[in-house]
Amino acid sequence: MTNRSLFDRALDATVALSFDRTGFARHARGFDPADLDVDLRGRVAAVTGANSGLGFATAAGLARRGAQVHMLCRNEERGEIARKQLVEQTGGDLRLSVVDVSDRDSVARFCADPGISRLDILVHNAGALLAEREGTADGLEVTLATHVVGPLRLTLGLLPKLVDGPEGRPARIVWVSSGGMYPKRLSVDRLAATSGPFDGVAVYADCKRAQVVLSELLAERLDPRVVTSNAMHPGWAATPGVASSLPRFHAVTRRILRSPEEGADTVLWLAACARIGGQTGRFWFDRRAVSTHLLPGTREGAEERGRLWEQTLAWAGLPWPA
Ligand SMILES: NC(=O)c1ccc[n+]([C@@H]2O[C@H](COP(=O)([O-])OP(=O)(O)OC[C@H]3O[C@@H](n4cnc5c(N)ncnc54)[C@H](OP(=O)(O)O)[C@@H]3O)[C@@H](O)[C@H]2O)c1
């Protein structure tokens, strides 16, 4: 171990000096620029929540490299404004689909869209931190439906289209989780709670932990030669979502936040970098596989993992294909 890596480790252990923009700059010194010097022409990508923040930056990065990008946005007006901006900025092939990830029927409609016959990249980016409990038409809490159940529905519905590419290149699923999940131990009971006091930050963190486990569970079940599944966290990035849902955090940290492009860098890297195509079931931060546990007592057992899988399928109302 070099002094440099000891120094890096010490700074990373502070969390703030790792998740912030100085952390990105320090980590980026180890990046290989060739990793994102890729030609994505002929590839088809879908990015949820692509009209804002990290989703917008991810869609831009994919389109700039030649991918056809389907922007899955819940609001048609916001989606179309973003699509036009992206076309202007990138000259790429960007298409808007109005999809509310938390809504069962909306997801089902997108999955059945005959306009998309194949998908190479699926980015589960849409996210929201709610101040008050809200429910979906099918009775799920909205944070759970947006981060956990909706993405599984989307994955299952699109699975027949997520196929290996012409050169035997697997399709890729990327989950945008959060470092906010680190203090949480997976709890299906907490995810399932439908009453009692609502703490939006705690519910969000529980769902972000569930995303990481769900990505691993999917990876265990998918043939990695055909589809891979990886999760990541972006650190702290200045996005409209952070400004509106965490105003005090934003006020204190705004000078040290990453740009949306820096926050989205590892999303794009996982979606596009050729040499990491075979990686699956791992958790990434700044292009490095990292542990999903930093604190004692957060490791879930096999039984809880199994419960998450079964319960999420039950909430989704869909079977795992035999
Ligand atoms: N920024 C950070 O520092 C940070 C840190 C950790 C994790 N993350 C994660 O990064 C992802 C992107 O967040 P962001 O910071 O870029 O926030 P953002 O600017 O608020 O973007 C979130 C996007 O998700 C969309 N969305 C929310 N609920 C949706 C639904 N039900 N269906 C479809 N789209 C939906 C939003 O649409 P509207 O515009 O219509 O609301 C928006 O386009 C989230 O998963 C978030 O949890 C961000």
Tab-separated table of C-alpha atoms and ligand atoms in Angstrom:
chain	number	residue	atom	x	y	z
A	1	MET	CA	0.000	0.000	0.000
A	2	THR	CA	1.408	3.401	-0.944
A	3	ASN	CA	1.304	6.571	1.127
A	4	ARG	CA	-1.019	7.932	-1.506
A	5	SER	CA	-3.555	5.170	-1.011
A	6	LEU	CA	-3.297	5.521	2.770
A	7	PHE	CA	-4.014	9.232	2.359
A	8	ASP	CA	-6.913	8.434	0.031
A	9	ARG	CA	-8.303	5.941	2.470
A	10	ALA	CA	-8.093	8.422	5.322
A	11	LEU	CA	-9.975	11.053	3.291
A	12	ASP	CA	-12.555	8.506	2.110
A	13	ALA	CA	-13.191	7.503	5.718
A	14	THR	CA	-14.389	11.050	6.445
A	15	VAL	CA	-17.300	10.441	3.991
A	16	ALA	CA	-17.760	14.200	3.367
A	17	LEU	CA	-14.374	14.504	1.633
A	18	SER	CA	-15.260	11.496	-0.479
A	19	PHE	CA	-18.883	12.177	-1.390
A	20	ASP	CA	-18.211	15.849	-2.189
A	21	ARG	CA	-16.647	17.356	-5.298
A	22	THR	CA	-13.120	17.218	-3.903
A	23	GLY	CA	-13.676	13.476	-3.457
A	24	PHE	CA	-14.716	13.189	-7.089
A	25	ALA	CA	-11.673	15.171	-8.259
A	26	ARG	CA	-9.353	12.986	-6.173
A	27	HIS	CA	-10.968	9.729	-7.350
A	28	ALA	CA	-11.068	10.933	-10.956
A	29	ARG	CA	-7.255	11.143	-11.017
A	30	GLY	CA	-7.349	7.335	-11.198
A	31	PHE	CA	-9.909	7.142	-14.015
A	32	ASP	CA	-8.902	5.879	-17.440
A	33	PRO	CA	-10.244	8.462	-19.954
A	34	ALA	CA	-10.428	5.698	-22.594
A	35	ASP	CA	-13.196	4.033	-20.548
A	36	LEU	CA	-15.757	6.530	-21.770
A	37	ASP	CA	-14.276	7.034	-25.194
A	38	VAL	CA	-16.875	4.647	-26.582
A	39	ASP	CA	-19.121	4.497	-29.578
A	40	LEU	CA	-22.671	3.579	-28.547
A	41	ARG	CA	-24.201	3.847	-31.996
A	42	GLY	CA	-26.709	1.063	-32.498
A	43	ARG	CA	-27.385	0.707	-28.752
A	44	VAL	CA	-30.726	1.442	-27.177
A	45	ALA	CA	-30.958	2.854	-23.656
A	46	ALA	CA	-33.785	3.701	-21.274
A	47	VAL	CA	-33.257	6.136	-18.395
A	48	THR	CA	-35.965	6.788	-15.811
A	49	GLY	CA	-36.271	10.310	-14.429
A	50	ALA	CA	-34.240	11.617	-17.366
A	51	ASN	CA	-35.637	15.153	-17.316
A	52	SER	CA	-33.625	16.319	-14.299
A	53	GLY	CA	-30.383	16.060	-12.360
A	54	LEU	CA	-28.427	12.832	-12.692
A	55	GLY	CA	-30.895	11.260	-15.136
A	56	PHE	CA	-30.553	14.240	-17.469
A	57	ALA	CA	-26.741	14.060	-17.268
A	58	THR	CA	-26.823	10.293	-17.903
A	59	ALA	CA	-29.125	10.688	-20.912
A	60	ALA	CA	-26.804	13.405	-22.264
A	61	GLY	CA	-23.720	11.203	-21.864
A	62	LEU	CA	-25.372	8.244	-23.581
A	63	ALA	CA	-26.816	10.319	-26.430
A	64	ARG	CA	-23.508	12.123	-26.984
A	65	ARG	CA	-21.893	8.725	-27.566
A	66	GLY	CA	-24.505	7.770	-30.139
A	67	ALA	CA	-27.011	5.650	-28.202
A	68	GLN	CA	-30.721	5.967	-28.885
A	69	VAL	CA	-32.037	7.149	-25.520
A	70	HIS	CA	-35.580	6.655	-24.264
A	71	MET	CA	-36.283	9.203	-21.572
A	72	LEU	CA	-38.878	7.851	-19.142
A	73	CYS	CA	-40.391	10.905	-17.472
A	74	ARG	CA	-43.571	11.172	-15.439
A	75	ASN	CA	-44.482	14.661	-16.605
A	76	GLU	CA	-44.916	15.212	-20.335
A	77	GLU	CA	-44.164	18.941	-20.291
A	78	ARG	CA	-41.003	18.652	-18.178
A	79	GLY	CA	-39.945	15.637	-20.224
A	80	GLU	CA	-40.381	17.376	-23.561
A	81	ILE	CA	-38.514	20.502	-22.425
A	82	ALA	CA	-35.607	18.292	-21.298
A	83	ARG	CA	-35.697	16.214	-24.479
A	84	LYS	CA	-35.447	19.328	-26.646
A	85	GLN	CA	-32.537	20.640	-24.538
A	86	LEU	CA	-30.741	17.322	-24.889
A	87	VAL	CA	-31.275	17.154	-28.641
A	88	GLU	CA	-29.865	20.665	-28.888
A	89	GLN	CA	-26.889	19.891	-26.639
A	90	THR	CA	-25.980	16.489	-28.080
A	91	GLY	CA	-27.540	16.244	-31.535
A	92	GLY	CA	-28.526	12.756	-30.434
A	93	ASP	CA	-31.543	10.478	-30.832
A	94	LEU	CA	-33.665	11.137	-27.740
A	95	ARG	CA	-37.243	9.940	-27.368
A	96	LEU	CA	-39.701	10.781	-24.642
A	97	SER	CA	-41.982	8.221	-23.025
A	98	VAL	CA	-44.347	9.434	-20.344
A	99	VAL	CA	-43.906	6.860	-17.598
A	100	ASP	CA	-44.618	7.161	-13.903
A	101	VAL	CA	-42.384	4.461	-12.438
A	102	SER	CA	-44.540	4.228	-9.316
A	103	ASP	CA	-47.638	3.446	-11.386
A	104	ARG	CA	-48.274	-0.171	-12.372
A	105	ASP	CA	-50.292	0.545	-15.525
A	106	SER	CA	-47.924	3.227	-16.751
A	107	VAL	CA	-44.940	0.858	-16.443
A	108	ALA	CA	-46.877	-1.957	-18.123
A	109	ARG	CA	-47.752	0.306	-21.069
A	110	PHE	CA	-44.107	1.224	-21.603
A	111	CYS	CA	-42.970	-2.408	-21.397
A	112	ALA	CA	-45.494	-3.352	-24.087
A	113	ASP	CA	-44.444	-0.474	-26.390
A	114	PRO	CA	-43.837	-2.095	-29.791
A	115	GLY	CA	-41.582	0.835	-30.714
A	116	ILE	CA	-38.842	-0.655	-28.540
A	117	SER	CA	-37.853	-4.098	-29.715
A	118	ARG	CA	-34.474	-4.326	-27.939
A	119	LEU	CA	-32.797	-2.636	-25.010
A	120	ASP	CA	-29.063	-2.619	-24.218
A	121	ILE	CA	-29.055	-0.319	-21.192
A	122	LEU	CA	-31.684	0.215	-18.496
A	123	VAL	CA	-30.955	2.865	-15.856
A	124	HIS	CA	-33.155	2.901	-12.755
A	125	ASN	CA	-32.534	6.513	-11.813
A	126	ALA	CA	-35.942	8.002	-10.953
A	127	GLY	CA	-36.127	8.916	-7.305
A	128	ALA	CA	-37.924	11.108	-4.843
A	129	LEU	CA	-37.778	11.886	-1.146
A	130	LEU	CA	-41.259	12.610	0.152
A	131	ALA	CA	-42.239	14.883	3.045
A	132	GLU	CA	-45.482	13.031	3.702
A	133	ARG	CA	-46.835	9.557	3.124
A	134	GLU	CA	-48.475	9.169	-0.267
A	135	GLY	CA	-50.044	6.106	-1.823
A	136	THR	CA	-50.255	4.744	-5.359
A	137	ALA	CA	-53.445	3.553	-7.068
A	138	ASP	CA	-52.541	-0.019	-6.138
A	139	GLY	CA	-51.969	0.826	-2.475
A	140	LEU	CA	-48.173	1.053	-2.251
A	141	GLU	CA	-46.262	3.798	-0.473
A	142	VAL	CA	-44.880	6.042	-3.261
A	143	THR	CA	-41.177	5.949	-2.241
A	144	LEU	CA	-41.298	2.160	-2.218
A	145	ALA	CA	-43.153	2.065	-5.534
A	146	THR	CA	-40.722	4.509	-7.200
A	147	HIS	CA	-37.425	3.041	-6.015
A	148	VAL	CA	-38.122	-0.663	-5.496
A	149	VAL	CA	-41.362	-2.073	-6.924
A	150	GLY	CA	-41.520	0.050	-10.097
A	151	PRO	CA	-37.932	-0.738	-11.134
A	152	LEU	CA	-38.542	-4.458	-10.606
A	153	ARG	CA	-41.735	-4.232	-12.679
A	154	LEU	CA	-39.838	-2.389	-15.381
A	155	THR	CA	-37.022	-4.947	-15.296
A	156	LEU	CA	-39.396	-7.910	-15.489
A	157	GLY	CA	-41.514	-6.322	-18.212
A	158	LEU	CA	-38.454	-5.444	-20.290
A	159	LEU	CA	-36.541	-8.665	-19.664
A	160	PRO	CA	-37.482	-10.194	-23.038
A	161	LYS	CA	-36.018	-7.076	-24.680
A	162	LEU	CA	-32.872	-6.991	-22.527
A	163	VAL	CA	-30.786	-9.302	-24.624
A	164	ASP	CA	-27.121	-9.700	-25.395
A	165	GLY	CA	-25.856	-7.568	-28.245
A	166	PRO	CA	-24.414	-8.661	-31.565
A	167	GLU	CA	-20.915	-9.310	-30.197
A	168	GLY	CA	-22.214	-11.327	-27.263
A	169	ARG	CA	-22.239	-8.168	-25.184
A	170	PRO	CA	-24.656	-8.405	-22.242
A	171	ALA	CA	-27.391	-5.841	-21.689
A	172	ARG	CA	-26.836	-3.765	-18.554
A	173	ILE	CA	-29.098	-2.697	-15.722
A	174	VAL	CA	-27.826	0.129	-13.512
A	175	TRP	CA	-29.471	1.075	-10.204
A	176	VAL	CA	-28.869	4.585	-8.888
A	177	SER	CA	-28.893	4.089	-5.140
A	178	SER	CA	-27.530	6.414	-2.459
A	179	GLY	CA	-24.798	6.550	0.154
A	180	GLY	CA	-27.717	7.385	2.460
A	181	MET	CA	-28.449	3.646	2.564
A	182	TYR	CA	-25.240	2.882	4.508
A	183	PRO	CA	-26.686	3.324	8.030
A	184	LYS	CA	-29.632	1.060	7.179
A	185	ARG	CA	-30.003	-2.675	7.588
A	186	LEU	CA	-32.463	-4.211	5.127
A	187	SER	CA	-35.902	-4.477	6.723
A	188	VAL	CA	-38.826	-5.785	4.715
A	189	ASP	CA	-41.124	-4.983	7.646
A	190	ARG	CA	-40.172	-1.318	7.535
A	191	LEU	CA	-40.600	-1.263	3.730
A	192	ALA	CA	-44.051	-2.800	4.159
A	193	ALA	CA	-45.239	-0.331	6.823
A	194	THR	CA	-48.416	1.414	5.703
A	195	SER	CA	-49.262	3.363	8.853
A	196	GLY	CA	-47.586	5.134	11.766
A	197	PRO	CA	-45.426	8.265	11.709
A	198	PHE	CA	-43.792	8.910	8.332
A	199	ASP	CA	-40.114	9.888	8.172
A	200	GLY	CA	-39.381	10.522	4.482
A	201	VAL	CA	-35.598	10.456	4.903
A	202	ALA	CA	-35.695	7.106	6.733
A	203	VAL	CA	-38.101	5.571	4.199
A	204	TYR	CA	-35.902	6.820	1.342
A	205	ALA	CA	-32.786	5.281	2.945
A	206	ASP	CA	-34.593	1.965	3.518
A	207	CYS	CA	-35.622	1.906	-0.153
A	208	LYS	CA	-32.080	2.752	-1.285
A	209	ARG	CA	-30.737	-0.173	0.791
A	210	ALA	CA	-33.403	-2.394	-0.785
A	211	GLN	CA	-32.316	-1.296	-4.283
A	212	VAL	CA	-28.756	-2.430	-3.606
A	213	VAL	CA	-29.892	-5.855	-2.385
A	214	LEU	CA	-32.395	-6.194	-5.217
A	215	SER	CA	-29.670	-5.504	-7.759
A	216	GLU	CA	-27.590	-8.305	-6.212
A	217	LEU	CA	-30.583	-10.674	-6.146
A	218	LEU	CA	-31.306	-9.961	-9.793
A	219	ALA	CA	-27.666	-10.542	-10.698
A	220	GLU	CA	-27.834	-13.945	-8.986
A	221	ARG	CA	-30.809	-14.896	-11.147
A	222	LEU	CA	-29.775	-13.450	-14.501
A	223	ASP	CA	-27.331	-15.061	-16.888
A	224	PRO	CA	-24.452	-12.530	-16.833
A	225	ARG	CA	-23.686	-13.344	-20.447
A	226	VAL	CA	-27.106	-11.901	-21.318
A	227	VAL	CA	-27.933	-9.256	-18.678
A	228	THR	CA	-25.923	-7.758	-15.825
A	229	SER	CA	-27.175	-5.765	-12.853
A	230	ASN	CA	-25.054	-3.312	-10.874
A	231	ALA	CA	-25.855	-0.612	-8.338
A	232	MET	CA	-23.951	2.569	-7.574
A	233	HIS	CA	-24.129	5.685	-5.471
A	234	PRO	CA	-23.344	9.131	-6.834
A	235	GLY	CA	-21.977	10.858	-3.748
A	236	TRP	CA	-23.556	14.286	-3.184
A	237	ALA	CA	-24.518	16.142	-6.355
A	238	ALA	CA	-26.244	19.484	-6.859
A	239	THR	CA	-29.557	18.567	-8.472
A	240	PRO	CA	-33.070	20.029	-8.349
A	241	GLY	CA	-34.087	17.032	-6.231
A	242	VAL	CA	-31.503	17.721	-3.515
A	243	ALA	CA	-32.339	21.449	-3.475
A	244	SER	CA	-36.078	20.850	-3.086
A	245	SER	CA	-36.233	17.796	-0.825
A	246	LEU	CA	-33.225	18.504	1.420
A	247	PRO	CA	-33.113	22.339	1.569
A	248	ARG	CA	-31.073	22.534	4.785
A	249	PHE	CA	-28.527	19.949	3.577
A	250	HIS	CA	-28.348	21.815	0.279
A	251	ALA	CA	-27.813	25.176	1.984
A	252	VAL	CA	-24.941	23.815	4.089
A	253	THR	CA	-23.248	21.757	1.367
A	254	ARG	CA	-23.974	23.639	-1.840
A	255	ARG	CA	-20.396	24.846	-2.289
A	256	ILE	CA	-19.005	21.336	-2.045
A	257	LEU	CA	-21.592	19.417	-4.062
A	258	ARG	CA	-20.600	17.600	-7.227
A	259	SER	CA	-22.022	18.676	-10.559
A	260	PRO	CA	-24.794	16.445	-11.963
A	261	GLU	CA	-22.263	15.183	-14.553
A	262	GLU	CA	-19.831	14.191	-11.795
A	263	GLY	CA	-22.624	12.487	-9.842
A	264	ALA	CA	-23.725	10.643	-12.979
A	265	ASP	CA	-20.201	9.695	-14.076
A	266	THR	CA	-20.313	6.172	-12.606
A	267	VAL	CA	-23.831	5.594	-14.003
A	268	LEU	CA	-22.550	6.380	-17.463
A	269	TRP	CA	-19.395	4.330	-16.893
A	270	LEU	CA	-21.398	1.283	-15.790
A	271	ALA	CA	-23.693	1.700	-18.778
A	272	ALA	CA	-21.024	2.293	-21.402
A	273	CYS	CA	-17.501	1.183	-20.506
A	274	ALA	CA	-16.557	-1.844	-22.619
A	275	ARG	CA	-14.000	-3.440	-20.319
A	276	ILE	CA	-16.384	-3.799	-17.342
A	277	GLY	CA	-19.172	-5.417	-19.355
A	278	GLY	CA	-18.944	-8.731	-17.484
A	279	GLN	CA	-19.248	-7.232	-13.987
A	280	THR	CA	-22.491	-7.991	-12.211
A	281	GLY	CA	-24.013	-7.869	-8.731
A	282	ARG	CA	-21.613	-5.269	-7.411
A	283	PHE	CA	-21.891	-1.837	-5.837
A	284	TRP	CA	-19.855	1.028	-7.285
A	285	PHE	CA	-18.745	4.516	-6.347
A	286	ASP	CA	-16.527	6.665	-8.558
A	287	ARG	CA	-15.779	3.731	-10.899
A	288	ARG	CA	-14.648	1.475	-8.050
A	289	ALA	CA	-16.430	-1.549	-6.599
A	290	VAL	CA	-17.036	-0.712	-2.938
A	291	SER	CA	-18.519	-2.460	0.056
A	292	THR	CA	-22.253	-2.235	0.650
A	293	HIS	CA	-21.568	-2.037	4.392
A	294	LEU	CA	-19.523	0.597	6.205
A	295	LEU	CA	-21.094	0.323	9.634
A	296	PRO	CA	-21.462	-2.588	12.041
A	297	GLY	CA	-24.853	-4.258	12.307
A	298	THR	CA	-26.119	-3.431	8.814
A	299	ARG	CA	-25.593	-6.859	7.209
A	300	GLU	CA	-28.842	-8.618	6.423
A	301	GLY	CA	-29.214	-12.388	6.576
A	302	ALA	CA	-30.131	-14.755	3.743
A	303	GLU	CA	-33.675	-15.050	5.073
A	304	GLU	CA	-34.302	-11.297	4.888
A	305	ARG	CA	-32.866	-11.217	1.375
A	306	GLY	CA	-35.230	-14.008	0.360
A	307	ARG	CA	-38.129	-12.119	1.944
A	308	LEU	CA	-37.237	-8.987	-0.031
A	309	TRP	CA	-37.272	-10.936	-3.277
A	310	GLU	CA	-40.593	-12.675	-2.639
A	311	GLN	CA	-42.282	-9.596	-1.207
A	312	THR	CA	-41.158	-7.310	-4.040
A	313	LEU	CA	-42.444	-9.782	-6.622
A	314	ALA	CA	-45.735	-9.921	-4.695
A	315	TRP	CA	-45.969	-6.107	-4.599
A	316	ALA	CA	-45.131	-6.007	-8.298
A	317	GLY	CA	-47.849	-8.579	-8.960
A	318	LEU	CA	-45.535	-10.330	-11.407
A	319	PRO	CA	-43.853	-13.716	-11.424
A	320	TRP	CA	-40.159	-14.324	-12.015
A	321	PRO	CA	-40.008	-15.957	-15.455
A	322	ALA	CA	-39.381	-19.690	-15.128
B	1	LIG	N1	-28.197	14.183	-6.136
B	1	LIG	C1	-27.637	13.453	-5.194
B	1	LIG	O1	-26.738	13.892	-4.472
B	1	LIG	C2	-28.063	12.034	-5.004
B	1	LIG	C3	-27.456	11.313	-3.975
B	1	LIG	C4	-27.801	9.990	-3.796
B	1	LIG	C5	-28.727	9.402	-4.633
B	1	LIG	N2	-29.330	10.132	-5.602
B	1	LIG	C6	-30.306	9.457	-6.462
B	1	LIG	O2	-30.113	9.855	-7.790
B	1	LIG	C7	-31.330	9.714	-8.513
B	1	LIG	C8	-31.589	11.001	-9.277
B	1	LIG	O3	-31.829	12.034	-8.335
B	1	LIG	P1	-31.459	13.560	-8.603
B	1	LIG	O4	-30.625	14.001	-7.479
B	1	LIG	O5	-31.017	13.735	-9.983
B	1	LIG	O6	-32.897	14.231	-8.345
B	1	LIG	P2	-33.909	15.013	-9.301
B	1	LIG	O7	-33.228	16.159	-9.927
B	1	LIG	O8	-35.113	15.300	-8.453
B	1	LIG	O9	-34.282	13.946	-10.383
B	1	LIG	C9	-35.134	12.878	-10.088
B	1	LIG	C10	-35.852	12.475	-11.330
B	1	LIG	O10	-36.698	11.361	-11.018
B	1	LIG	C11	-37.981	11.651	-11.545
B	1	LIG	N3	-39.027	10.905	-10.850
B	1	LIG	C12	-39.358	10.934	-9.545
B	1	LIG	N4	-40.376	10.104	-9.317
B	1	LIG	C13	-40.688	9.525	-10.504
B	1	LIG	C14	-41.644	8.583	-10.926
B	1	LIG	N5	-42.523	8.056	-10.072
B	1	LIG	N6	-41.677	8.217	-12.226
B	1	LIG	C15	-40.801	8.742	-13.108
B	1	LIG	N7	-39.872	9.644	-12.774
B	1	LIG	C16	-39.832	10.040	-11.492
B	1	LIG	C17	-38.131	13.149	-11.393
B	1	LIG	O11	-39.196	13.623	-12.191
B	1	LIG	P3	-39.861	15.076	-11.935
B	1	LIG	O12	-38.906	16.081	-12.488
B	1	LIG	O13	-41.120	14.982	-12.691
B	1	LIG	O14	-40.047	15.225	-10.461
B	1	LIG	C18	-36.763	13.570	-11.881
B	1	LIG	O15	-36.706	13.523	-13.287
B	1	LIG	C19	-32.404	9.389	-7.478
B	1	LIG	O16	-32.648	8.004	-7.485
B	1	LIG	C20	-31.758	9.813	-6.178
B	1	LIG	O17	-32.273	9.084	-5.093
B	1	LIG	C21	-29.018	11.439	-5.809
